[in-house]
Amino acid sequence: MTTARMTIAEAVTSLLRDGMPVRFEAYDGSTAGPRDAGIGLELLNERGLSYLLTAPGDLGMARAYVSGDLVVHGVHPGDPYPALVVLMNHLRFRTPSAREAVTIVKGLGLGTLRPPSPPPQESLPRWRRAVEGLRHSKGRDAEVISHHYDVSNRFYEMVLGPSMTYTCAVFPTREATLEEAQTEKYDLICRKLNLQAGQRLLDVGCGWGGMVRHAAREYGVRALGVTLSVQQASWAKEAIDREGLSDLAEVRHLDYRDVVETGFDAVSSIGLTEHIGVRNYPAYFSHLRDRLRPQGRLLNHCITRPHNRRQMIGSFLDRYVFPDGELTGSGRIITEAQDVGLEVMHEENFRLHYALTLAGWNRNLRDHWDECVAEVGEGTARVWGLYMAGSRLAFERNQIQLHHVLATRTSDVGEDGFPLRPRW
């Protein structure tokens, strides 16, 4: 007795609760969904089908999309946000029974269950990375930071724009440009830290040195930045020399845990906390506290959850974007800062600002698509378009947030260094 063949469209449709919201076409000639849909999905080959079947969820779809086996029609690959909105709103999968699953697999052919090799852009799974080093050890952190940040400085220049700033901007108005918003972000942090000429600033996880250069140029601060990315440090050093700031600003290729200097007037951490692991927060905040003089200030800027549970990021982001990334809520961050003796003075949520920031980065990628593909390859460019558009949607829907937490190293006699009503 032979099992009747099942078309790919039939198999996919059988797993949906409310039908196919977009036009779907498969390499076997089968179709599903409305013919006049503005968004279309086209599955080009059996490898793409195997990706979908052997890694259900976002990882399988990402593998098929990054490899070019799954094409999204109706949107630009540099900004697939409109397609993600439709799929998020209307694509509802159900869990098949064991009998249904066997029928579907037999109908499609058992060969589709052989996992293909993942695309080259994919990092090792967590368990494989664990074999090569403890999570958040210095060696493993250096490796995963390199995976994400040492892509290509030229690529980042095209996507991020002239500011070379890869963290949430602060938009004074919705009409502000991305560059204006990034400048406002750095200046807001400088104002919250109450930076004054001649003071010393430590910026941990400094990226391409945007905060270091802004503080030195606009506030006359002697600023030290550290980053685990070789390419970031090289670019930042050149920018410092180009802007004539070498007497005030310095960027080192260094783990923040290896900074031994103390007595800083202020410490900024902009986009580093996501990489260090929630269990390491006590050591992290203790180290930054010990870098400060009494009454010195710390500004911690990081992506957060809308709850305070420790949570690893999803499979796609972990494999393709931020290996070992971990998020929690602002309450947990505040608690950990307080528990090492820092006094938390202020916190602020910039969730919607990050959605606007990501929209700007997607526009830049779309507008420089051919150059970006030439620089890093189409697969990597697709990863970036997908991850930024998906992250934008997550910020808009309050699945993730972005918080500033401002704290001070209050002295033993209770002097915090703040005016009675601070203004920034």
XYZ file of C-alpha atoms in Angstrom:
424
model
C 0.000 0.000 0.000
C 1.528 3.327 -1.078
C 1.093 6.658 0.667
C -0.578 9.303 -1.482
C 1.716 12.169 -2.392
C 0.827 15.498 -0.817
C 1.609 18.836 -2.402
C 3.704 21.254 -0.426
C 0.911 23.824 -0.440
C -1.532 21.235 0.926
C 0.893 20.285 3.678
C 1.548 23.870 4.702
C -2.119 24.857 4.587
C -3.084 21.857 6.728
C -0.946 23.279 9.547
C -2.559 26.736 9.545
C -5.444 27.696 11.812
C -6.909 30.450 9.662
C -5.650 29.709 6.155
C -2.773 31.239 4.198
C -2.774 35.068 4.495
C -0.218 35.592 1.684
C 0.300 34.062 -1.725
C 2.358 30.876 -1.389
C 4.047 29.093 -4.295
C 6.227 25.991 -4.123
C 8.674 24.341 -6.494
C 6.274 21.433 -7.062
C 3.845 23.840 -8.729
C 1.360 23.941 -5.880
C -0.052 27.225 -4.591
C -2.152 28.541 -1.727
C -3.486 31.849 -0.505
C -5.133 34.767 -2.290
C -3.897 35.461 -5.818
C -4.058 39.224 -5.308
C -2.099 39.271 -2.021
C 0.473 42.033 -1.823
C 2.969 39.720 -0.094
C 4.110 36.393 -1.522
C 6.290 33.496 -0.337
C 8.009 31.292 -2.901
C 9.745 28.065 -1.873
C 12.314 27.327 -4.560
C 13.688 23.860 -3.806
C 13.746 20.776 -1.591
C 16.584 22.107 0.531
C 14.336 24.995 1.598
C 11.573 22.538 2.470
C 14.013 20.465 4.508
C 15.078 23.580 6.422
C 11.442 24.274 7.284
C 10.718 20.691 8.368
C 13.890 19.958 10.310
C 14.023 23.222 12.285
C 10.419 24.322 12.844
C 9.808 27.903 13.852
C 11.889 30.987 13.204
C 15.180 29.107 12.778
C 13.979 26.941 9.883
C 12.364 29.853 8.078
C 15.478 31.956 8.638
C 17.717 29.252 7.192
C 15.553 28.954 4.084
C 15.367 32.727 3.694
C 19.065 33.447 4.300
C 20.120 30.722 1.864
C 17.811 32.148 -0.814
C 15.607 29.035 -0.881
C 12.594 30.991 0.417
C 11.894 34.241 -1.433
C 9.612 36.953 -0.098
C 7.856 38.900 -2.853
C 6.366 42.355 -2.420
C 9.077 43.726 -0.102
C 12.728 44.673 -0.419
C 15.130 42.229 1.300
C 16.781 45.180 2.997
C 13.512 46.004 4.737
C 11.076 43.058 4.957
C 9.126 44.781 7.756
C 5.759 44.938 5.864
C 5.874 41.176 5.268
C 6.671 40.460 8.906
C 3.704 42.574 10.016
C 1.327 40.563 7.808
C 2.785 37.224 8.898
C 2.765 38.203 12.575
C -0.832 39.394 12.408
C -2.362 36.611 10.341
C -0.156 33.486 10.176
C -1.354 31.083 12.862
C 0.128 27.584 13.017
C -1.408 24.709 14.918
C 0.350 21.670 16.370
C -0.524 18.513 14.385
C -1.232 15.210 16.050
C 1.397 12.484 15.782
C -0.662 10.708 13.116
C -1.054 13.937 11.095
C 2.672 14.623 11.304
C 3.515 11.135 10.019
C 1.018 11.535 7.167
C 2.486 14.895 6.158
C 6.068 13.668 6.224
C 5.241 10.525 4.250
C 3.246 12.562 1.782
C 6.143 14.939 1.186
C 8.808 12.234 1.132
C 11.026 10.988 3.923
C 14.074 12.580 2.271
C 12.843 15.985 3.376
C 13.716 15.053 6.972
C 17.443 14.939 6.246
C 18.788 18.202 7.736
C 20.859 20.177 5.207
C 23.980 21.975 6.356
C 23.004 25.376 7.763
C 23.971 28.551 5.888
C 27.561 29.724 6.530
C 26.314 32.803 8.393
C 24.996 30.616 11.221
C 26.889 30.333 14.494
C 27.236 27.047 16.363
C 24.326 26.052 18.631
C 24.630 26.876 22.333
C 25.636 23.334 23.324
C 28.443 23.305 20.753
C 29.696 26.700 21.897
C 29.686 25.372 25.474
C 32.165 22.665 24.446
C 34.564 25.341 23.243
C 34.392 27.536 26.349
C 32.212 28.564 29.267
C 29.494 31.075 28.405
C 30.740 34.622 29.021
C 34.315 33.565 29.629
C 36.680 36.167 28.174
C 37.672 33.926 25.272
C 34.118 32.968 24.339
C 32.851 36.537 24.679
C 35.609 37.739 22.347
C 34.595 35.101 19.795
C 30.880 35.882 19.802
C 31.467 39.643 19.715
C 33.713 39.141 16.700
C 30.965 37.057 15.032
C 28.630 40.038 15.090
C 30.763 43.179 15.055
C 33.712 42.207 12.874
C 31.541 41.826 9.772
C 32.916 44.797 7.835
C 33.396 48.406 8.856
C 32.341 49.510 5.383
C 29.096 47.527 5.729
C 28.368 49.205 9.060
C 29.111 52.633 7.580
C 26.409 52.072 4.969
C 23.829 50.661 7.397
C 24.412 52.861 10.444
C 25.176 56.092 8.628
C 27.814 58.735 9.425
C 27.444 58.429 13.213
C 28.623 54.786 13.140
C 26.413 54.256 16.168
C 24.883 50.822 16.634
C 22.616 51.521 19.616
C 19.205 53.091 20.167
C 18.956 56.733 19.176
C 16.844 59.308 21.038
C 14.479 61.191 18.732
C 13.691 64.721 19.962
C 10.795 64.627 17.464
C 9.475 61.965 15.088
C 10.674 64.153 12.217
C 14.307 64.150 13.389
C 16.856 62.403 11.199
C 18.705 59.322 12.407
C 21.917 61.368 12.695
C 20.188 64.068 14.756
C 18.722 61.393 17.023
C 22.068 59.677 17.576
C 23.656 63.009 18.480
C 20.788 63.670 20.906
C 21.331 60.230 22.488
C 25.010 60.891 23.175
C 24.298 64.376 24.439
C 21.496 63.184 26.720
C 23.867 60.643 28.270
C 26.510 63.333 28.744
C 23.925 65.556 30.451
C 22.692 62.746 32.689
C 26.287 62.061 33.677
C 26.795 65.810 34.251
C 30.078 65.737 32.369
C 32.396 68.716 32.831
C 35.617 69.717 31.095
C 38.629 67.961 32.547
C 36.676 65.040 33.986
C 37.423 61.394 33.159
C 34.899 59.113 31.433
C 35.082 55.348 30.924
C 32.862 53.984 28.125
C 32.644 50.174 28.221
C 31.619 48.363 25.047
C 32.397 51.589 23.186
C 31.760 50.352 19.637
C 33.253 52.693 17.046
C 33.879 55.347 19.690
C 30.843 57.568 19.194
C 30.314 58.331 22.885
C 34.028 58.786 23.518
C 34.391 61.255 20.650
C 31.202 63.170 21.510
C 32.189 63.573 25.172
C 35.707 64.691 24.272
C 34.652 67.045 21.464
C 31.559 68.642 23.065
C 32.401 68.487 26.786
C 36.205 68.521 26.958
C 36.219 65.216 28.822
C 39.178 62.837 28.864
C 37.472 59.679 27.636
C 38.614 56.059 27.491
C 36.613 53.519 25.498
C 37.108 49.747 25.405
C 35.737 47.179 22.953
C 36.256 43.484 22.223
C 36.031 44.091 18.466
C 39.341 44.552 16.653
C 37.675 46.259 13.695
C 35.743 48.665 15.920
C 38.882 49.666 17.811
C 40.812 50.241 14.576
C 38.048 52.389 13.067
C 37.619 54.381 16.294
C 41.331 55.153 16.570
C 41.383 56.465 13.016
C 38.286 58.606 13.676
C 39.844 60.050 16.851
C 42.986 61.024 14.936
C 40.961 62.382 12.014
C 38.938 64.631 14.351
C 42.017 65.820 16.240
C 40.854 64.364 19.557
C 43.827 62.155 20.413
C 44.795 64.391 23.359
C 41.433 63.667 25.026
C 40.047 60.408 23.604
C 41.401 56.855 23.515
C 39.905 53.531 22.428
C 41.505 50.211 23.373
C 40.858 46.684 22.132
C 40.204 45.343 25.619
C 37.703 43.408 27.713
C 35.945 45.772 30.139
C 36.929 43.382 32.952
C 40.576 44.184 32.241
C 40.265 47.940 32.838
C 42.356 48.566 35.937
C 42.183 52.360 36.165
C 39.946 53.821 38.876
C 38.706 57.237 39.958
C 36.583 57.941 36.877
C 34.029 60.725 37.226
C 31.569 58.785 35.079
C 31.059 55.424 33.383
C 28.790 54.860 30.388
C 27.727 51.412 29.231
C 25.748 51.673 25.982
C 24.635 48.320 24.593
C 27.047 46.083 26.506
C 24.813 44.581 29.202
C 22.953 42.396 26.674
C 26.178 40.455 26.090
C 27.401 39.753 29.622
C 24.761 37.328 30.965
C 22.267 37.987 33.765
C 24.152 35.804 36.247
C 27.179 38.030 35.770
C 25.372 41.265 36.669
C 26.728 41.363 40.251
C 30.332 41.121 39.054
C 29.623 43.557 36.199
C 28.104 46.269 38.378
C 30.726 45.719 41.078
C 33.505 46.222 38.541
C 31.946 49.416 37.172
C 31.277 50.729 40.706
C 34.926 50.196 41.570
C 36.015 52.248 38.558
C 34.107 55.306 39.895
C 35.203 57.911 42.403
C 32.774 58.662 45.238
C 29.753 60.534 43.786
C 30.744 59.352 40.295
C 27.867 58.431 37.993
C 27.021 55.347 35.938
C 24.639 55.347 32.957
C 23.574 51.859 31.857
C 21.776 51.749 28.472
C 20.526 48.334 27.352
C 17.776 46.304 25.718
C 15.398 44.808 28.265
C 12.359 42.571 28.559
C 8.965 43.874 29.741
C 9.316 41.401 32.654
C 12.136 40.576 35.055
C 12.665 36.902 34.285
C 15.991 35.785 32.869
C 15.425 34.792 29.245
C 17.711 33.710 26.427
C 17.079 35.262 23.032
C 15.349 33.226 20.283
C 17.062 30.673 18.077
C 17.417 32.933 15.025
C 18.999 35.800 16.966
C 21.218 33.429 18.947
C 22.556 31.661 15.852
C 22.783 34.549 13.417
C 23.024 37.830 15.302
C 23.875 37.831 19.030
C 25.296 34.469 20.127
C 24.889 33.986 23.895
C 22.647 37.068 24.131
C 20.488 37.267 27.252
C 17.867 39.794 28.344
C 15.860 40.595 31.446
C 13.805 43.509 32.757
C 14.814 46.923 34.043
C 13.728 45.886 37.534
C 16.378 43.168 37.625
C 19.021 45.599 36.394
C 18.082 48.149 39.044
C 18.086 45.468 41.748
C 21.539 44.201 40.808
C 22.958 47.735 40.683
C 21.495 48.509 44.111
C 22.730 45.246 45.600
C 26.370 46.166 44.922
C 25.948 49.543 46.628
C 25.072 51.867 43.763
C 22.251 54.338 44.353
C 19.809 54.348 41.438
C 18.621 57.898 40.761
C 16.596 57.614 37.543
C 15.379 55.197 34.891
C 13.774 55.807 31.509
C 12.282 53.635 28.755
C 13.106 54.399 25.095
C 11.238 51.472 23.536
C 9.627 53.350 20.648
C 12.846 55.239 19.959
C 14.524 51.932 19.162
C 11.739 51.057 16.720
C 12.421 54.353 14.918
C 16.168 53.686 14.998
C 15.754 50.253 13.417
C 13.474 51.669 10.734
C 16.283 54.074 9.837
C 18.863 51.278 9.652
C 16.556 49.221 7.433
C 16.158 52.199 5.095
C 19.916 52.585 4.902
C 20.365 48.883 4.096
C 17.665 49.042 1.434
C 19.140 52.192 -0.124
C 22.667 50.705 -0.214
C 21.593 47.130 -0.938
C 23.820 46.422 -3.944
C 26.882 47.870 -2.217
C 26.142 45.946 0.985
C 25.726 42.674 -0.914
C 29.002 43.304 -2.723
C 30.698 43.930 0.620
C 29.412 41.008 2.744
C 27.396 38.721 0.441
C 23.650 38.419 -0.044
C 23.147 35.897 2.762
C 24.633 38.190 5.410
C 22.729 41.180 4.037
C 19.492 39.152 4.257
C 20.281 38.284 7.889
C 20.575 41.954 8.732
C 17.440 43.007 6.908
C 15.429 40.281 8.622
C 16.793 40.784 12.120
C 16.427 44.574 12.111
C 12.866 44.471 10.750
C 11.894 41.762 13.233
C 13.441 43.691 16.107
C 11.585 46.836 15.060
C 8.312 44.914 15.256
C 9.243 43.508 18.679
C 9.923 46.992 20.072
C 6.676 48.337 18.611
C 4.685 45.530 20.234
C 6.375 45.835 23.643
C 8.034 42.437 23.436
C 11.350 44.151 24.203
C 12.272 47.567 25.588
C 15.310 49.844 25.975
C 16.134 51.339 29.364
C 18.508 53.915 30.765
C 19.381 53.316 34.409
C 21.300 56.175 36.021
C 23.111 55.448 39.284
C 25.758 57.005 41.476
C 28.449 55.788 43.853
C 27.047 57.555 46.896
C 29.694 58.315 49.525
C 29.806 56.707 52.948
C 28.174 59.802 54.461
C 25.344 59.865 51.913
C 26.633 62.450 49.422
C 25.305 61.522 45.965
C 26.595 64.445 43.896
C 23.139 65.307 42.517
C 21.267 68.597 42.846
C 17.936 68.473 44.638
C 16.071 68.462 41.298
C 18.399 67.434 38.442
C 17.571 68.581 34.913
C 18.926 67.196 31.695
